[in-house]
Short mmCIF file of C-alpha atoms and ligand atoms in Angstrom, two decimals:
data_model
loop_
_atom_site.label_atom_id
_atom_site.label_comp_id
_atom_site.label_asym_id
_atom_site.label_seq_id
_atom_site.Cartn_x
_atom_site.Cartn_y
_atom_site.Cartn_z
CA UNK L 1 85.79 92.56 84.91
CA UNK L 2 82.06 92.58 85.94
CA UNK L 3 81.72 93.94 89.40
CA UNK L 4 80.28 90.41 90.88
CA UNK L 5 83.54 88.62 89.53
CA UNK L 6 85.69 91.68 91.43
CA UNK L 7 83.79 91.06 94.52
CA UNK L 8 84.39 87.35 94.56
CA UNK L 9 87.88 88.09 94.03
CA UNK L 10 87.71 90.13 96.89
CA UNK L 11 86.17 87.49 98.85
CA UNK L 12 88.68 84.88 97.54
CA UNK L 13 91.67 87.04 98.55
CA UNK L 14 90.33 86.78 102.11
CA UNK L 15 90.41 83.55 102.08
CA UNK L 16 86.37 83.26 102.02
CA UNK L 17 86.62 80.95 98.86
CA UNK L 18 83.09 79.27 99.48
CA UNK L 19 81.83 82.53 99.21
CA UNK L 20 83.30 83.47 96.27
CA UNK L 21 82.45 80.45 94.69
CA UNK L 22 78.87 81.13 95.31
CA UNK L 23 78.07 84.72 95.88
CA UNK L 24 76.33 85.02 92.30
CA UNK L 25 74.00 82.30 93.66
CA UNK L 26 73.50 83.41 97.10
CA UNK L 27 72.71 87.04 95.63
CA UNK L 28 69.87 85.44 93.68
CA UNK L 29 68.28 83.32 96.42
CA UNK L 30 68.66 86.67 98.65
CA UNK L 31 66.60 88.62 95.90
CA UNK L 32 64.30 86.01 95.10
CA UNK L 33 63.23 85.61 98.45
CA UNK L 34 63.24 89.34 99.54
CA UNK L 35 66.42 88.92 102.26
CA UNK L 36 66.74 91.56 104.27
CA UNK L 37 70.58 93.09 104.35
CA UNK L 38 71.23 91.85 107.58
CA UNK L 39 69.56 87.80 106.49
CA UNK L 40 71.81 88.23 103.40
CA UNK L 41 75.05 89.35 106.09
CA UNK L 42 74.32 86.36 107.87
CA UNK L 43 73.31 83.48 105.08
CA UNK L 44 77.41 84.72 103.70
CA UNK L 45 78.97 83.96 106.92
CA UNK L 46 77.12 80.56 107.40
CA UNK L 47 77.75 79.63 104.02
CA UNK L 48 81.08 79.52 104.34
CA UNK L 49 81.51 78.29 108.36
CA UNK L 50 79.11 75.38 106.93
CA UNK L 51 81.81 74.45 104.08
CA UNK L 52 84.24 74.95 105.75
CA UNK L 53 83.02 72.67 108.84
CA UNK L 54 82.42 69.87 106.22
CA UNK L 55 85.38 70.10 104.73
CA UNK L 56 87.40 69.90 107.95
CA UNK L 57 85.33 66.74 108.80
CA UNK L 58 85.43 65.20 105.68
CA UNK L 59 89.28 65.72 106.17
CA UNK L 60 89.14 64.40 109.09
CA UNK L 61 87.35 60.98 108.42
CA UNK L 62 89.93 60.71 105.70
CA UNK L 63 92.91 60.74 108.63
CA UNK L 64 91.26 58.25 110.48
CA UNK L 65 92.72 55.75 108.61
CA UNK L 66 89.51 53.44 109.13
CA UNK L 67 89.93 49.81 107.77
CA UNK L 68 85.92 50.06 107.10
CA UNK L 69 82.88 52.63 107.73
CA UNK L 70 80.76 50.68 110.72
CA UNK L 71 78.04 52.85 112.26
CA UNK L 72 77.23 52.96 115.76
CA UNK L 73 73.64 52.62 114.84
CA UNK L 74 73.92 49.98 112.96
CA UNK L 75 74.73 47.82 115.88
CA UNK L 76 72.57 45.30 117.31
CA UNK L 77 72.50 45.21 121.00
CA UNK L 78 69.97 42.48 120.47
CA UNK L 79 72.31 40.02 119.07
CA UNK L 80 75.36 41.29 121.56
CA UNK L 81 74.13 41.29 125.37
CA UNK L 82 77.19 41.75 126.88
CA UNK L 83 77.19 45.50 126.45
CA UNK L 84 74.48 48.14 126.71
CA UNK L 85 73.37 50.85 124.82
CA UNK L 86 72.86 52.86 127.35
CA UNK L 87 76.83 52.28 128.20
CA UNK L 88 77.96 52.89 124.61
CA UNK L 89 75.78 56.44 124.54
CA UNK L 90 77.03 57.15 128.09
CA UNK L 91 80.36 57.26 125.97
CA UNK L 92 79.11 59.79 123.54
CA UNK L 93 79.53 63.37 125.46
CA UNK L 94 83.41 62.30 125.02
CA UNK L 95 83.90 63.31 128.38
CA UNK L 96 86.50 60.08 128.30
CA UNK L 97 88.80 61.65 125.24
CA UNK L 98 88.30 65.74 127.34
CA UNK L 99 89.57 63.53 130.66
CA UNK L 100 92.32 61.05 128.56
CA UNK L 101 90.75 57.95 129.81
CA UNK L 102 91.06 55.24 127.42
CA UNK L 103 88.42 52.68 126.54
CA UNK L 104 89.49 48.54 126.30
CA UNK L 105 87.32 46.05 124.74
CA UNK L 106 88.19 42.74 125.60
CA UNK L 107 86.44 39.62 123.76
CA UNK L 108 86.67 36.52 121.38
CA UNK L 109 87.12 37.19 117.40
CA UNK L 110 83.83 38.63 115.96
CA UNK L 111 81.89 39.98 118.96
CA UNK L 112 82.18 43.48 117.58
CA UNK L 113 85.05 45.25 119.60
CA UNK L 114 86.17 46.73 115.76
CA UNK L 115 82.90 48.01 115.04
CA UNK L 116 82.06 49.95 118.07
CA UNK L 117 85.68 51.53 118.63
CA UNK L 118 84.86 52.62 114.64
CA UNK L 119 81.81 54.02 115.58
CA UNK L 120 82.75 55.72 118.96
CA UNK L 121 85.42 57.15 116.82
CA UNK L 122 83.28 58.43 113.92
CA UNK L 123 81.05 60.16 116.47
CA UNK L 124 83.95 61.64 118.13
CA UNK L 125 84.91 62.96 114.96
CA UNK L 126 81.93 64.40 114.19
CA UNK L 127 81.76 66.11 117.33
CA UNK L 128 84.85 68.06 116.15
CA UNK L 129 87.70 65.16 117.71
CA UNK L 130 90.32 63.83 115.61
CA UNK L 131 90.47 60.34 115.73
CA UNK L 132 93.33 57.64 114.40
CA UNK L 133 92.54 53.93 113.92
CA UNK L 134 95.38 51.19 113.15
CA UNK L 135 95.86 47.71 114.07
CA UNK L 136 98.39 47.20 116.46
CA UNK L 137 100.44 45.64 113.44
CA UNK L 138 100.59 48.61 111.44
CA UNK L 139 101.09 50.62 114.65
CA UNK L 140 104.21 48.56 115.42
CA UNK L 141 105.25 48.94 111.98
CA UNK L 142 105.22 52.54 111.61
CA UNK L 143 106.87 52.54 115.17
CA UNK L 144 109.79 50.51 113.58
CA UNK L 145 110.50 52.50 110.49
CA UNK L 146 110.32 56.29 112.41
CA UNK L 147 112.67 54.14 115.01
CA UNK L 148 115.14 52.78 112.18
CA UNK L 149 114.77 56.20 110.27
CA UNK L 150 116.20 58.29 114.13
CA UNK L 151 112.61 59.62 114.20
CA UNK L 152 110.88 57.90 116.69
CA UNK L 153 109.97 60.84 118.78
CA UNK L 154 109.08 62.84 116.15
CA UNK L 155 106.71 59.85 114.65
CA UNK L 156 104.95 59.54 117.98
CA UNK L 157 104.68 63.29 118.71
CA UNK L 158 102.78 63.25 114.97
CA UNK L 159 100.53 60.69 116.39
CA UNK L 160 99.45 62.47 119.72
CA UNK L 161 98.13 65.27 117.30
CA UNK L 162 94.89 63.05 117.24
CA UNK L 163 92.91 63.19 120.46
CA UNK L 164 91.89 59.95 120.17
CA UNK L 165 93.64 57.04 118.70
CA UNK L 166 92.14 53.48 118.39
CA UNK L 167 94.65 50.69 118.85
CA UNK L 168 93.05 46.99 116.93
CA UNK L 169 93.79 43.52 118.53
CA UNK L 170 96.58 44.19 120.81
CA UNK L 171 97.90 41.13 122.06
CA UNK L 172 97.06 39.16 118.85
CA UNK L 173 100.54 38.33 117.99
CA UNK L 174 103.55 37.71 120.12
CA UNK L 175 105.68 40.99 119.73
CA UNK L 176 109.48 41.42 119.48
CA UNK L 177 111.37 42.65 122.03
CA UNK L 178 112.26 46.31 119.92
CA UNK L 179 108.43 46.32 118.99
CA UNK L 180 107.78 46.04 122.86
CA UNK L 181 110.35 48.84 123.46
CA UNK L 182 109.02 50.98 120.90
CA UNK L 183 105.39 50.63 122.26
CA UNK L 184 106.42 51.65 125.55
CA UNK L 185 108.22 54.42 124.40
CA UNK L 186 104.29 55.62 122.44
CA UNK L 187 102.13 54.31 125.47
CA UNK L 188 104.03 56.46 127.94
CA UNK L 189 104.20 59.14 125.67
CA UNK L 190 99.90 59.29 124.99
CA UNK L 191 99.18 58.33 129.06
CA UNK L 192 97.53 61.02 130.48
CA UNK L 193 98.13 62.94 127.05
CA UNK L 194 95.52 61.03 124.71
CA UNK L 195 92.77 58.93 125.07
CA UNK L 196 93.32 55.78 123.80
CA UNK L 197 90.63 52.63 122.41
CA UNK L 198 92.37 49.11 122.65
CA UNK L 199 90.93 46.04 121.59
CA UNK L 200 92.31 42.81 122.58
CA UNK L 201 91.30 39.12 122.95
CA UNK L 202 93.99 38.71 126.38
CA UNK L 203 92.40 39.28 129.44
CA UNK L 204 94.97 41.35 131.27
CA UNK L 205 95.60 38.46 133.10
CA UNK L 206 97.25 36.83 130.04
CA UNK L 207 99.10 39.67 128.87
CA UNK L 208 102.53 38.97 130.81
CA UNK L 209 102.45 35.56 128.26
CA UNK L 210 101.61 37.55 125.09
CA UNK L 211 104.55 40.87 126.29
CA UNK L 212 106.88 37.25 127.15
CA UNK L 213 106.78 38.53 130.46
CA UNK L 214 109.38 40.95 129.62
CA UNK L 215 109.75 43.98 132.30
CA UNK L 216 108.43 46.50 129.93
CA UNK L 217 105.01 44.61 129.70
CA UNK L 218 104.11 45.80 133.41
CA UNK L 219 104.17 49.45 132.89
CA UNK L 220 102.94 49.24 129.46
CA UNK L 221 99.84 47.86 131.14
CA UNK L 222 99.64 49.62 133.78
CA UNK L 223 99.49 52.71 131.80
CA UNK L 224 96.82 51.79 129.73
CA UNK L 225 94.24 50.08 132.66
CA UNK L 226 95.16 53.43 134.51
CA UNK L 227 92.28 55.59 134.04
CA UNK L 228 90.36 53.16 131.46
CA UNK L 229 86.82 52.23 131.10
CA UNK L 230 87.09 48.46 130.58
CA UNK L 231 84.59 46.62 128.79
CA UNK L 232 84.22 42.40 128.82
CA UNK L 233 82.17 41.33 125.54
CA UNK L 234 81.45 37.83 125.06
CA UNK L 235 78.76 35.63 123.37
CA UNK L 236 78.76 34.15 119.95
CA UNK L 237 80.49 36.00 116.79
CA UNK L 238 78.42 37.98 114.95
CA UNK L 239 80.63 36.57 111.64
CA UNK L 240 79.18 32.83 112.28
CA UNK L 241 75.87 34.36 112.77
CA UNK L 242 74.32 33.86 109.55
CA UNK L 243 76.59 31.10 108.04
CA UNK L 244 76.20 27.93 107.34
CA UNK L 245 78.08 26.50 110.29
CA UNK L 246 76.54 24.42 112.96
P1 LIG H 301 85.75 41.84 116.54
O1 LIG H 301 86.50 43.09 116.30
O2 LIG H 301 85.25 41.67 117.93
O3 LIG H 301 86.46 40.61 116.05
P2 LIG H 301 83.97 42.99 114.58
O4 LIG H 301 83.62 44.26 115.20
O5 LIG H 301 84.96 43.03 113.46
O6 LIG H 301 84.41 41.92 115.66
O7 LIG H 301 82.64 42.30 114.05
C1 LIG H 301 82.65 41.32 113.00
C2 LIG H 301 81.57 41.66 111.98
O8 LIG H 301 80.28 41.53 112.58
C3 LIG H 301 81.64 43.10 111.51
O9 LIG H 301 81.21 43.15 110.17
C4 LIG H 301 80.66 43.83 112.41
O10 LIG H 301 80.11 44.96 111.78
C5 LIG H 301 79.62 42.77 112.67
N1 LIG H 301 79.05 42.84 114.02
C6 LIG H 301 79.59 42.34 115.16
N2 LIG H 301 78.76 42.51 116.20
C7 LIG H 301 77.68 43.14 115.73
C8 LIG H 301 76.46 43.59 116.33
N3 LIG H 301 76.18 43.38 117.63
N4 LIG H 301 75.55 44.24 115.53
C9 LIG H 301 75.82 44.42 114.22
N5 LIG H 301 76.93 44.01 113.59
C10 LIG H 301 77.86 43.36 114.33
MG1 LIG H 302 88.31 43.26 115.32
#
């Protein structure tokens, strides 16, 4: 075996596999451009802390479970007044997911509650935060199959791994009285523990109707409005925008 293919072994049986994938290269951009030993010591290391860093993000995008990619940039304070960007970017030292304060967007169908929780949540991931993202549909129904499988607990314990998980139209749907339960059950379980994004179109003032003013609805949202940064969008739908509807 040549000695570079010995070394890389070496390398790779440390666990430093972007290294060893790469260390014929990285020796000849270090000669070709005169590295010193100690340059050459430290390009290695980066090398593979930068692989491995992308690697763990790209990871973690893929775990976010995103129903699309919507950019935070991309948004058009313009068009939606209701909201600042100087509140959104106030957001973006994540002090809210370090302290477990949730964030609730509250607004009409198409005002763009989906796309900035998406985008809060793709910067939080690439500041090194796991994020989740469901719809409060698919949330209930993984609730209900961990909670007819006995595994409840161990379903919602898997889901506080995230530090931040992002909770889509809430409130849509009336919800049945085991859903409600089982909510309760992951609500208490991330308050105080996780930071949570909500969006709804109930005003919390409705939100006795939509829980059927059961007596779980009341801690349920008094959990979530503890310690939550609550944000009222309104205006026209961004979807209508450029149809053909008058
Ligand atoms: P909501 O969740 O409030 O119903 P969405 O976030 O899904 O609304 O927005 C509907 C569509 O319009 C999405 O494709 C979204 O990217 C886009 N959109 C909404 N508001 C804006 C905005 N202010 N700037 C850019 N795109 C927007
Ligand atoms: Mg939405």
């Amino acid at each position: 075996m040549a000695l570079i293919e010995a070394t890389a072994q070496k390398y790779h049986n440390l666990r430093f596999n972007n290294i060893a994938k790469s260390l014929a290269l990285l020796i000849k951009q270090a000669e070709d451009n005169d590295l010193s030993y100690l340059q050459f010591a430290d390009i290695l290391v980066e090398h593979e802390l930068n692989l491995r860093n992308n690697n763990r993000l790209r990871l973690n995008l893929r775990r976010a479970n995103f129903s699309q990619i919507k950019r935070l940039d991309e948004f058009d304070y313009s068009f939606q007044t209701t909201i600042t960007k100087k509140q959104i970017n106030s957001l973006m030292d994540f002090s809210f997911i370090d302290n477990r304060e949730n964030i609730i967007f509250i607004g009409p169908p198409g005002v763009g509650k989906t796309h900035l929780s998406i985008g809060i949540a793709g910067k939080a991931i690439d500041a090194g935060y796991k994020a989740f993202f469901c719809s409060s549909l698919e949330l209930l129904e993984i609730l209900e199959l961990a909670e007819i499988k006995g595994n409840l607990k161990q379903q919602i314990n898997s889901l506080a791994k995230f530090d931040l998980l992002i909770i889509d139209e809430l409130g849509y749907l009336p919800m049945k009285k085991q859903h409600m339960y089982n909510l309760f059950q992951f609500i208490n379980t991330m308050y105080e523990m996780r930071s949570l994004i909500i969006t709804t179109n109930k005003d919390f003032t409705n939100w006795g109707d939509f829980f059927c003013g059961d007596n779980v609805a009341v801690p349920i949202v008094d959990r979530i409005i503890h310690h939550a940064k609550i944000f009222m969008l309104g205006g026209e739908s961004y979807r209508l925008k450029n149809s053909n509807c008058v």
